[in-house]
Coordinates of C-alpha atoms in Angstrom, one line a residue:
M77 CA 47.2 -3.3 -2.3
I78 CA 43.7 -4.5 -2.4
V79 CA 41.1 -2.5 -0.3
I80 CA 37.4 -3.4 0.3
G81 CA 35.4 -0.5 1.6
Y82 CA 31.6 -0.9 2.3
N83 CA 28.8 0.7 4.3
G84 CA 25.7 -1.3 6.0
F85 CA 25.0 -3.4 9.3
T86 CA 22.9 -6.5 9.4
R87 CA 20.7 -5.1 12.4
G88 CA 20.9 -1.5 12.3
A89 CA 17.5 -0.6 11.3
E90 CA 16.2 -3.1 14.0
V91 CA 18.5 -1.7 16.8
F92 CA 17.4 1.7 16.1
R93 CA 13.6 0.7 16.0
R94 CA 14.1 -0.9 19.4
L95 CA 15.8 1.8 20.9
W96 CA 14.6 4.9 19.6
G97 CA 11.2 3.6 18.0
V98 CA 12.7 4.7 14.4
E99 CA 10.9 3.1 11.6
G100 CA 9.0 4.1 8.4
V101 CA 10.2 7.2 7.0
D102 CA 12.8 7.4 9.9
R103 CA 14.6 4.4 8.8
H104 CA 16.5 6.2 6.4
N105 CA 18.1 8.1 9.1
V106 CA 19.8 5.0 10.7
L107 CA 23.4 4.0 10.3
G108 CA 24.6 2.6 7.2
H109 CA 21.8 3.6 4.9
D110 CA 22.8 3.5 1.2
A111 CA 24.7 0.2 1.9
A112 CA 27.2 -0.5 -0.7
V113 CA 30.7 -2.1 -1.4
A114 CA 33.8 -1.0 -3.4
V115 CA 37.1 -2.8 -4.4
L116 CA 40.1 -1.0 -4.9
V117 CA 43.2 -2.8 -6.5
D118 CA 46.4 -0.8 -6.6
G119 CA 44.5 2.5 -6.7
E120 CA 42.3 1.4 -9.4
L121 CA 38.5 1.0 -8.6
V122 CA 37.4 -2.2 -10.1
A123 CA 34.0 -2.9 -8.7
A124 CA 31.4 -1.0 -7.0
V125 CA 27.6 -1.6 -6.6
E126 CA 24.8 -0.6 -4.1
E127 CA 23.1 -3.4 -2.3
E128 CA 19.9 -1.6 -3.1
R129 CA 20.4 -2.6 -6.7
L130 CA 20.5 -6.3 -5.9
N131 CA 18.3 -6.7 -2.9
R132 CA 15.8 -3.9 -4.3
E133 CA 15.0 -2.3 -1.1
K134 CA 15.6 1.2 -2.0
K135 CA 18.4 2.9 0.4
T136 CA 18.7 -0.1 2.4
S137 CA 20.8 -0.2 5.2
A138 CA 21.6 -4.1 5.5
F139 CA 24.7 -5.6 5.5
P140 CA 25.8 -5.6 1.8
M141 CA 26.4 -9.1 1.3
N142 CA 25.2 -9.5 -2.2
A143 CA 27.2 -6.4 -3.2
M144 CA 30.0 -7.9 -1.4
R145 CA 29.6 -11.6 -3.2
W146 CA 29.6 -9.6 -6.8
C147 CA 32.4 -7.1 -5.9
L148 CA 34.6 -10.0 -4.9
E149 CA 33.8 -12.2 -8.1
R150 CA 34.3 -9.4 -10.3
A151 CA 37.8 -8.3 -9.0
G152 CA 38.5 -12.0 -9.1
I153 CA 39.9 -11.9 -5.3
A154 CA 38.7 -14.0 -2.1
F155 CA 38.9 -12.4 1.2
E156 CA 42.5 -13.7 2.1
D157 CA 43.6 -11.5 -0.5
V158 CA 42.5 -8.4 0.8
D159 CA 45.1 -6.2 2.7
A160 CA 42.4 -3.9 4.4
V161 CA 38.7 -3.7 4.9
A162 CA 37.4 0.0 5.5
F163 CA 34.4 1.0 7.3
P164 CA 32.9 4.6 6.7
W165 CA 32.2 5.3 10.8
Q166 CA 34.5 5.7 13.4
F167 CA 32.9 6.3 16.8
S168 CA 36.3 7.3 18.7
A169 CA 36.1 8.0 22.5
D170 CA 35.8 11.6 21.7
A171 CA 32.9 11.0 19.4
V172 CA 31.3 9.2 22.3
R173 CA 31.8 11.6 24.8
T174 CA 30.4 14.4 22.7
M175 CA 27.3 12.4 21.9
I176 CA 26.8 12.0 26.1
S177 CA 27.6 15.4 26.6
E178 CA 24.9 16.6 24.0
A179 CA 22.4 14.5 25.4
C180 CA 22.7 16.0 28.9
D181 CA 22.5 19.6 27.6
V182 CA 19.0 19.3 26.1
S183 CA 15.8 19.7 28.2
Q184 CA 14.9 16.5 29.9
T185 CA 14.5 15.0 33.0
P186 CA 17.2 12.8 34.8
E187 CA 15.0 9.9 34.0
E188 CA 15.0 10.6 30.2
M189 CA 18.9 11.4 30.3
F190 CA 19.7 8.1 32.1
Q191 CA 17.3 6.4 29.2
Y192 CA 19.0 7.9 26.3
I193 CA 22.4 7.1 27.8
D194 CA 21.3 3.5 28.1
N195 CA 20.3 3.5 24.8
L196 CA 23.3 4.9 23.6
D197 CA 25.4 2.2 25.3
Q198 CA 23.4 -0.5 23.7
A199 CA 23.7 1.2 20.4
Y200 CA 27.4 1.4 20.7
T201 CA 27.8 -2.3 22.2
E202 CA 25.8 -3.7 19.1
L203 CA 26.3 -1.6 16.3
L204 CA 29.2 1.0 16.6
C205 CA 32.0 -0.4 18.3
R206 CA 35.1 -2.1 16.7
R207 CA 34.0 -5.4 17.9
A208 CA 30.5 -5.4 16.7
I209 CA 31.7 -4.4 13.1
R210 CA 33.8 -7.3 13.0
E211 CA 31.2 -9.8 14.5
D212 CA 28.9 -8.4 12.0
F213 CA 31.4 -9.3 9.4
A214 CA 32.1 -12.4 10.3
R215 CA 28.5 -13.7 10.8
R216 CA 27.7 -12.5 7.3
T217 CA 30.5 -13.3 5.1
G218 CA 32.1 -16.4 7.4
Y219 CA 35.3 -14.6 7.2
D220 CA 36.9 -13.9 10.4
L221 CA 38.4 -10.5 9.7
P222 CA 42.0 -9.9 11.4
D223 CA 41.5 -6.9 13.6
D224 CA 44.5 -5.3 12.0
K225 CA 42.9 -5.4 8.6
L226 CA 39.8 -3.3 9.9
V227 CA 40.3 0.3 9.1
L228 CA 37.6 2.6 10.9
V229 CA 37.2 5.7 8.8
P230 CA 35.8 8.9 10.2
H231 CA 32.6 9.5 8.2
H232 CA 33.1 12.7 6.6
L233 CA 36.6 12.1 5.5
A234 CA 35.2 8.8 3.5
H235 CA 32.9 11.5 1.9
L236 CA 36.0 13.8 1.2
M237 CA 38.2 10.9 -0.2
C238 CA 35.5 10.1 -2.6
G239 CA 35.2 13.5 -4.2
Y240 CA 39.1 13.7 -3.9
Y241 CA 39.6 10.4 -5.7
F242 CA 37.4 11.0 -8.9
G243 CA 38.6 15.0 -8.6
G244 CA 41.9 13.6 -9.8
G245 CA 43.5 13.7 -6.6
E246 CA 44.7 17.4 -7.2
D247 CA 45.3 19.9 -4.2
T248 CA 41.8 21.1 -3.2
A249 CA 39.9 23.0 -0.7
F250 CA 36.9 21.0 0.5
L251 CA 33.7 21.5 2.1
V252 CA 31.6 18.5 3.4
S253 CA 28.3 18.9 4.7
D254 CA 25.4 16.1 5.4
G255 CA 22.8 15.1 8.0
R256 CA 25.3 13.9 10.4
G257 CA 28.7 12.1 10.8
E258 CA 30.0 10.4 14.1
Q259 CA 29.6 13.9 15.9
H260 CA 29.6 16.6 13.0
S261 CA 27.5 17.5 10.1
S262 CA 30.0 19.7 8.3
V263 CA 33.8 20.1 8.1
M264 CA 36.0 22.0 5.9
G265 CA 39.8 22.5 5.0
E266 CA 42.4 21.7 2.4
I267 CA 44.3 18.7 0.8
R268 CA 47.9 19.7 -0.4
A269 CA 50.1 16.8 -1.5
G270 CA 47.8 14.3 -0.1
R271 CA 47.7 15.5 3.5
I272 CA 44.3 16.3 5.0
R273 CA 44.2 19.7 7.0
L274 CA 40.8 20.2 8.8
F275 CA 39.9 23.7 9.8
D276 CA 38.7 22.5 13.2
E277 CA 37.4 26.3 14.0
Q278 CA 34.8 25.9 11.0
T279 CA 33.3 22.7 12.0
I280 CA 29.7 22.2 12.7
N281 CA 28.5 19.4 15.2
A282 CA 25.4 17.3 14.5
G283 CA 23.1 19.2 16.8
H284 CA 23.5 21.9 14.4
S285 CA 23.1 20.2 11.3
L286 CA 21.8 22.2 8.2
G287 CA 21.1 18.7 6.5
L288 CA 19.0 17.3 9.2
L289 CA 17.4 20.9 9.3
F290 CA 16.4 20.6 5.6
G291 CA 15.5 17.1 6.0
E292 CA 12.9 18.2 8.8
I293 CA 11.5 20.7 6.3
T294 CA 11.3 17.7 3.8
R295 CA 9.2 16.0 6.2
Y296 CA 7.0 18.9 7.0
L297 CA 6.3 19.2 3.0
G298 CA 5.2 15.8 3.2
F299 CA 8.2 14.2 1.8
V300 CA 10.6 11.5 3.2
P301 CA 13.9 13.0 4.9
N302 CA 17.0 12.0 3.9
N303 CA 15.5 10.8 0.7
D304 CA 13.4 13.4 -1.1
E305 CA 15.3 16.6 -0.4
Y306 CA 15.7 17.1 -4.0
K307 CA 11.9 17.1 -4.5
V308 CA 12.4 20.2 -2.2
M309 CA 14.6 21.8 -4.3
G310 CA 12.7 20.9 -7.4
L311 CA 9.4 22.5 -5.8
S312 CA 11.3 25.7 -4.8
A313 CA 11.3 26.9 -8.6
Y314 CA 7.4 27.2 -8.2
G315 CA 7.3 29.6 -5.3
A316 CA 9.6 32.8 -4.2
A317 CA 11.4 33.2 -1.0
P318 CA 10.1 36.0 1.2
A319 CA 12.5 39.1 0.9
D320 CA 13.0 38.7 4.5
N321 CA 13.5 34.9 4.8
R322 CA 13.0 34.4 8.8
L323 CA 14.6 31.0 8.4
I324 CA 17.9 32.9 8.6
G325 CA 18.0 34.6 12.0
E326 CA 15.0 32.7 13.7
V327 CA 15.9 29.0 12.7
V328 CA 19.7 29.4 11.7
R329 CA 22.0 32.0 13.0
L330 CA 25.2 33.0 11.1
R331 CA 28.3 33.6 12.8
E332 CA 31.1 36.0 11.9
D333 CA 33.7 33.3 11.7
G334 CA 31.8 31.5 8.9
T335 CA 30.0 29.1 11.3
Y336 CA 26.3 28.6 12.1
E337 CA 24.1 27.5 14.8
M338 CA 20.3 26.6 15.3
T339 CA 18.0 28.1 17.6
T340 CA 16.8 24.5 18.4
L341 CA 18.5 21.4 18.1
V342 CA 17.7 19.2 15.2
D343 CA 19.6 16.2 16.3
D344 CA 17.1 15.5 19.1
P345 CA 17.6 12.1 20.6
Q346 CA 13.7 11.6 21.5
G347 CA 12.9 12.3 17.9
A348 CA 10.7 15.2 18.7
R349 CA 9.8 17.4 15.8
P350 CA 10.8 21.2 17.4
H351 CA 10.7 22.9 14.0
Y352 CA 7.1 22.2 13.0
P353 CA 5.5 25.0 15.3
V354 CA 8.1 27.3 14.0
L355 CA 7.7 26.6 10.6
D356 CA 3.8 27.1 10.9
R357 CA 4.5 30.5 12.9
I358 CA 6.9 32.1 10.2
F359 CA 5.0 31.0 7.2
D360 CA 1.4 31.0 8.9
G361 CA 0.8 27.3 8.4
S362 CA -1.3 24.7 9.8
E363 CA -2.3 21.0 8.9
E364 CA -4.7 22.5 6.0
T365 CA -2.3 24.8 4.6
R366 CA 0.5 22.5 4.4
Q367 CA -1.6 20.9 1.7
R368 CA -1.8 23.7 -0.6
F369 CA 0.7 23.6 -3.4
T370 CA 1.4 27.4 -3.3
Y371 CA 2.2 27.2 0.5
R372 CA 4.3 24.3 -0.2
A373 CA 6.4 26.1 -2.8
T374 CA 6.9 28.9 -0.9
V375 CA 8.2 27.1 2.1
A376 CA 10.4 25.0 -0.4
A377 CA 11.7 28.4 -2.0
A378 CA 12.5 29.7 1.6
A379 CA 14.2 26.7 2.7
Q380 CA 16.5 26.5 -0.8
H381 CA 17.4 30.1 -0.3
M382 CA 18.4 29.2 3.5
I383 CA 20.7 26.3 2.1
E384 CA 22.2 28.9 -0.6
E385 CA 22.8 31.7 1.8
V386 CA 24.1 29.4 4.7
T387 CA 26.8 27.3 2.7
A388 CA 27.7 30.8 0.7
H389 CA 28.7 31.9 4.3
Q390 CA 30.6 28.9 4.8
L391 CA 32.5 29.3 1.6
R392 CA 33.3 32.9 2.2
A393 CA 35.1 31.6 5.5
L394 CA 36.6 28.7 3.6
Q395 CA 38.2 31.2 1.0
A396 CA 39.5 33.4 3.6
R397 CA 41.5 30.7 5.0
T398 CA 43.0 28.9 1.6
D399 CA 44.7 30.3 -1.5
L400 CA 43.7 27.0 -3.5
R401 CA 41.3 27.7 -6.4
R402 CA 39.6 24.5 -6.5
L403 CA 36.9 23.1 -4.3
T404 CA 35.7 19.6 -3.8
F405 CA 32.1 19.6 -2.2
E406 CA 30.7 16.4 -0.8
G407 CA 28.0 15.0 1.6
G408 CA 24.3 15.1 1.2
L409 CA 24.0 18.9 0.6
A410 CA 26.2 18.6 -2.5
L411 CA 23.4 16.7 -4.2
N412 CA 21.7 20.2 -4.1
C413 CA 22.6 20.9 -7.9
V414 CA 20.9 24.3 -7.8
N415 CA 23.1 25.7 -4.9
N416 CA 26.4 24.0 -6.4
T417 CA 26.2 26.3 -9.5
K418 CA 25.4 29.4 -7.3
L419 CA 28.5 28.6 -4.9
L420 CA 30.6 28.3 -7.8
E421 CA 29.4 31.4 -9.8
G422 CA 29.6 33.3 -6.4
S423 CA 33.1 32.5 -5.4
R424 CA 36.6 32.8 -6.3
F425 CA 37.0 29.2 -6.9
T426 CA 37.8 28.3 -10.4
D427 CA 36.1 25.2 -10.2
V428 CA 33.8 23.2 -7.8
Q429 CA 33.7 19.2 -8.3
V430 CA 30.8 17.2 -6.9
S431 CA 31.2 13.4 -7.5
F432 CA 28.4 11.1 -8.6
G433 CA 29.0 9.5 -5.3
A434 CA 28.6 12.5 -3.2
S435 CA 25.8 11.3 -1.0
D436 CA 26.2 8.4 1.3
P437 CA 26.7 5.7 -1.6
G438 CA 30.1 7.5 -1.9
V439 CA 31.4 6.5 1.6
A440 CA 32.1 2.9 0.7
I441 CA 34.5 4.1 -2.3
G442 CA 35.7 6.9 -0.1
A443 CA 36.6 4.5 2.7
A444 CA 38.4 2.5 0.6
V445 CA 40.5 5.3 -0.8
Y446 CA 41.1 6.8 2.7
A447 CA 42.8 3.2 3.5
A448 CA 44.6 2.6 0.7
H449 CA 45.7 6.7 0.4
T450 CA 49.4 7.6 0.9
P451 CA 50.5 11.1 1.5
G452 CA 52.6 12.6 -1.3
R453 CA 51.4 9.9 -3.9
R454 CA 48.6 11.1 -6.2
C455 CA 45.5 9.0 -5.9
A456 CA 43.2 9.0 -8.6
P457 CA 41.5 6.9 -11.2
A458 CA 43.2 6.8 -14.8
T459 CA 39.8 7.8 -16.3
P460 CA 36.9 8.5 -13.9
S461 CA 33.8 6.4 -14.3
P462 CA 30.5 5.9 -13.0
Y463 CA 30.0 2.9 -14.5
L464 CA 31.2 0.5 -11.8
G465 CA 28.4 -2.4 -11.3
P466 CA 27.2 -5.3 -13.1
D467 CA 27.0 -6.2 -16.6
F468 CA 25.2 -8.6 -18.5
D469 CA 26.1 -10.6 -21.7
D470 CA 23.7 -11.5 -24.5
A471 CA 22.9 -15.0 -23.2
Q472 CA 21.7 -13.8 -20.0
I473 CA 19.5 -11.2 -21.6
R474 CA 18.3 -13.9 -23.6
A475 CA 17.5 -15.8 -20.6
A476 CA 15.4 -13.1 -19.0
L477 CA 13.5 -12.4 -22.3
D478 CA 12.6 -16.1 -22.5
D479 CA 11.2 -16.3 -19.3
R480 CA 8.9 -13.6 -20.3
A481 CA 8.2 -14.7 -23.8
G482 CA 4.5 -14.9 -23.4
R483 CA 4.6 -11.0 -22.5
V484 CA 7.0 -9.4 -24.6
W485 CA 8.2 -9.9 -28.2
W486 CA 11.9 -8.8 -29.5
R487 CA 14.4 -8.8 -32.1
E488 CA 18.3 -8.4 -32.2
L489 CA 19.7 -5.6 -33.8
A490 CA 23.0 -5.5 -35.4
P491 CA 25.9 -2.9 -33.7
G492 CA 25.4 -0.4 -36.2
E493 CA 21.5 -0.3 -36.0
I494 CA 20.9 0.1 -32.1
A495 CA 21.9 3.8 -32.1
D496 CA 19.6 4.4 -35.2
E497 CA 16.6 2.4 -34.7
T498 CA 16.5 4.0 -31.1
A499 CA 16.5 7.6 -32.6
R500 CA 14.0 6.8 -35.0
L501 CA 11.5 5.7 -32.1
L502 CA 12.6 8.8 -30.1
C503 CA 11.6 11.0 -32.9
G504 CA 8.3 10.6 -31.5
R505 CA 6.6 11.1 -28.3
A506 CA 7.8 7.7 -27.3
V507 CA 9.7 6.9 -23.9
V508 CA 12.4 4.4 -24.4
G509 CA 14.0 2.3 -21.7
W510 CA 17.8 2.0 -22.2
F511 CA 19.8 -0.6 -20.6
Q512 CA 23.5 -1.1 -21.9
G513 CA 26.9 -1.9 -20.3
R514 CA 27.4 -1.6 -16.5
T515 CA 25.2 -0.4 -13.8
E516 CA 26.2 3.3 -12.6
Y517 CA 27.0 4.0 -9.3
G518 CA 25.4 6.8 -7.1
P519 CA 21.8 8.2 -7.2
R520 CA 21.6 9.4 -10.8
A521 CA 21.2 7.4 -14.0
L522 CA 24.0 8.5 -16.1
G523 CA 22.8 7.0 -19.6
N524 CA 23.6 2.9 -19.0
R525 CA 20.2 2.2 -16.8
S526 CA 18.0 5.1 -18.4
I527 CA 14.7 6.0 -19.5
L528 CA 15.1 8.5 -22.7
A529 CA 12.6 10.6 -24.1
N530 CA 12.2 13.7 -26.8
P531 CA 12.5 16.9 -25.3
A532 CA 11.4 18.8 -27.9
F533 CA 7.8 17.9 -26.6
A534 CA 6.3 20.1 -24.0
D535 CA 3.9 17.8 -22.6
I536 CA 6.7 14.8 -22.5
K537 CA 7.4 15.6 -18.7
D538 CA 3.8 15.2 -17.9
I539 CA 3.6 12.1 -19.8
I540 CA 6.6 10.2 -18.1
N541 CA 5.7 11.5 -14.6
A542 CA 2.2 10.3 -14.8
R543 CA 2.3 7.1 -17.0
V544 CA 5.9 5.6 -16.2
K545 CA 7.5 7.1 -12.9
H546 CA 4.1 7.4 -11.1
R547 CA 5.5 10.5 -9.3
E548 CA 4.5 14.2 -8.5
P549 CA 3.7 16.2 -11.9
F550 CA 5.9 19.3 -10.6
R551 CA 9.3 17.1 -11.1
P552 CA 11.5 18.1 -14.0
F553 CA 13.9 16.0 -15.8
A554 CA 17.4 16.1 -16.7
P555 CA 18.8 16.4 -20.6
V556 CA 22.0 14.6 -21.5
V557 CA 24.1 16.4 -24.1
L558 CA 27.3 15.7 -26.3
E559 CA 29.9 17.6 -24.1
E560 CA 30.9 19.3 -27.5
R561 CA 27.6 21.0 -27.6
A562 CA 26.8 21.8 -24.1
Q563 CA 27.9 25.3 -24.0
E564 CA 26.2 26.2 -27.0
I565 CA 22.9 25.2 -25.5
F566 CA 23.1 25.8 -21.9
D567 CA 25.0 29.0 -20.1
M568 CA 27.6 26.8 -18.1
G569 CA 29.3 29.9 -16.5
K570 CA 32.7 28.6 -15.2
K571 CA 31.8 25.1 -15.9
R572 CA 33.1 23.1 -19.1
V573 CA 31.5 19.9 -18.4
S574 CA 29.1 18.5 -16.0
P575 CA 29.2 14.5 -16.4
Y576 CA 27.3 13.5 -13.2
M577 CA 24.3 15.9 -13.1
T578 CA 25.4 17.6 -9.8
F579 CA 24.9 21.2 -11.4
V580 CA 22.1 23.3 -12.8
F581 CA 22.4 25.7 -15.4
P582 CA 20.2 28.2 -17.5
V583 CA 19.0 27.1 -20.8
R584 CA 20.1 29.7 -23.2
P585 CA 16.9 31.4 -24.7
E586 CA 17.3 30.6 -28.3
F587 CA 16.8 26.7 -27.2
Q588 CA 14.2 27.1 -24.5
D589 CA 11.3 26.7 -27.0
R590 CA 13.5 23.7 -28.9
I591 CA 13.7 21.7 -25.7
P592 CA 10.9 22.6 -23.4
G593 CA 10.3 18.9 -22.1
A594 CA 13.8 19.4 -20.8
C595 CA 13.5 23.1 -19.2
H596 CA 12.1 23.4 -15.6
V597 CA 9.7 26.2 -14.9
D598 CA 12.6 28.5 -14.2
G599 CA 14.4 27.9 -17.5
T600 CA 17.2 26.0 -16.0
A601 CA 18.0 22.4 -16.6
R602 CA 20.3 19.7 -14.4
I603 CA 22.4 18.5 -17.2
Q604 CA 24.6 15.5 -17.9
T605 CA 27.4 16.3 -20.3
V606 CA 29.0 13.1 -22.0
N607 CA 32.0 12.2 -24.5
D608 CA 32.9 9.3 -26.4
E609 CA 35.3 8.2 -23.6
Q610 CA 32.9 8.1 -21.1
N611 CA 29.9 6.3 -22.9
P612 CA 30.2 5.8 -26.6
E613 CA 27.1 4.0 -27.0
L614 CA 25.2 6.8 -25.4
C615 CA 27.1 9.4 -27.5
A616 CA 26.2 7.5 -30.9
L617 CA 22.4 7.5 -29.8
L618 CA 22.6 11.4 -29.3
R619 CA 24.4 12.0 -32.8
A620 CA 21.7 9.9 -34.7
F621 CA 19.1 11.3 -32.8
T622 CA 20.3 14.8 -33.5
T623 CA 20.6 14.0 -36.9
R624 CA 17.3 12.7 -37.4
S625 CA 15.3 15.3 -35.3
G626 CA 17.6 18.4 -35.2
V627 CA 17.1 18.4 -31.5
P628 CA 20.4 18.6 -29.6
C629 CA 19.8 16.5 -26.4
L630 CA 17.6 13.9 -25.0
I631 CA 15.9 13.6 -21.5
N632 CA 17.5 11.1 -19.2
T633 CA 15.9 10.0 -16.0
S634 CA 16.6 6.9 -13.9
F635 CA 15.0 3.6 -15.0
N636 CA 12.7 2.8 -12.2
V637 CA 9.5 3.8 -10.6
A638 CA 8.8 5.8 -7.7
G639 CA 9.8 3.9 -4.5
E640 CA 12.1 1.4 -6.1
P641 CA 16.1 1.3 -6.8
I642 CA 17.2 2.0 -10.4
V643 CA 17.0 -1.4 -12.6
S644 CA 20.2 -3.5 -12.4
S645 CA 19.7 -6.8 -14.0
P646 CA 17.9 -7.5 -17.6
A647 CA 15.0 -9.1 -15.0
D648 CA 14.7 -5.8 -13.5
A649 CA 14.4 -4.0 -16.6
L650 CA 11.9 -6.0 -18.2
D651 CA 9.6 -6.1 -15.0
C652 CA 9.6 -2.3 -14.6
F653 CA 9.1 -2.2 -18.6
L654 CA 6.0 -4.4 -18.3
K655 CA 4.5 -2.6 -15.4
T656 CA 4.7 0.8 -16.9
E657 CA 3.7 2.6 -20.1
I658 CA 7.3 2.6 -21.5
D659 CA 6.7 2.2 -25.0
H660 CA 9.9 0.5 -25.9
L661 CA 12.7 -1.0 -24.4
V662 CA 16.3 -1.5 -25.9
L663 CA 18.0 -4.2 -23.7
G664 CA 21.5 -4.6 -24.9
P665 CA 21.2 -5.3 -28.7
F666 CA 17.6 -6.3 -28.2
L667 CA 14.8 -4.0 -29.1
V668 CA 11.8 -5.3 -26.8
G669 CA 8.2 -4.6 -27.1
K670 CA 5.1 -5.5 -25.3
N671 CA 2.6 -8.2 -26.7
Q672 CA -1.0 -7.1 -26.8

């Protein structure tokens, strides 16, 4: 069975801008952001890539035509070969009724309510209904998708199935939490023998979304909502949540049944910002104080504490309803890796699985898995891997180098030289671009499109933030470490591996002075573990580097600058290399430097 899963819509941003004035930073909230395509052949994921890697527009919501074209070519198929096309949104009659009733519950004039309902009608007709999705697909691909081949998948179930697939297809309890799906923001339940059971009583609707509230606090602190929440998480380590965190109680109220509610709806159809005055009141804030680092760190710490307390509250309810010992956590909130570790350690679950596609890039994969899934049959890849996107042969790399011949020099390394020569360069304060194999999927660079550096230098974080990434100085960097050594260096608690940078662990005291560049201000690190089966090239480099330097890990950050997608092609890598102060680039077998 061949299934395509995809996310994205041609005119989504345009329609939301016309109807609700959603533009600028708000465009990241529109339907279908993180557009992507995935192809599943007989249960095996053979190709997947995010559209942003190809069209170079970060978090694009556009129809993923470039990604579609590449995935079909990689899989060696045509549209006529495909059994199903899965789309990770399903605006059912019930979902639409809920949206209309919620609009009528807010404090609006009759004219405002009718205007909203009219806007919703236009959005449904132009974007959300089955006919609109098929027409958009045909308009962009030239293929008239038969109606019986289109599978509309509820958004949160698409999230769930991505995690279930990469978690091995085993029985699992689950929590999915994000900004919003069609009508909900959080669901929980369990999967047994492939059958999904939702605990409806613990479902949270979109108007009381913890993810959207965290997004509003992200905006309040001067960042981009639905994009920069991880900055708030990083910033929180510089502050301390008040002993009596008034966000819990005055903004979020916990209920005894494991659910919660917002005192003011965050999914406001008029785009108002009702929490700004509330936050100012709670934290004694103003336009002036919001610019102060200490103030922002305090608010960030309170917001992080709120996330941890509310999701732990949910987890207690989930534990009371299931005897399963394994948890799958997906959705945008599952990218809060500080929270993930605390959820695991504070629960009776023996493991928590968070995939590399936990946020919206994963729903293209999850939708495909949902469409191909048969209850009772184990659905999982033979070897889970995030390396699903384009790769490039030596001839393609040479062509990109030749195009920039006046600006760079290069020499080809023998296969046995690549790791050792790169390790030699990394023993100093050099910053190295590392481009190998297939492009990673998801928001994290996992060793194929990475910027690497030596964590033994305390100032290396400042060097990379200022000279390379062009981003905020408080931002930490993650270390990549051989799986076989990870527990020696990091206190991993119940975890044994963390291959996708989705958990944070304390750096053991005896290593904090040895890898200061990889330690956050609170002594923790968001690690990536790697083994030879997952990424042999990166493992070879880590061993060569440790042998030369005695340092047991490397800093690994995404190969991009602030505001741009992670590089995908050799041309992308060279252009990023040339406009930053990256010292060296290892591009496949080629060591590249800059001409003076």
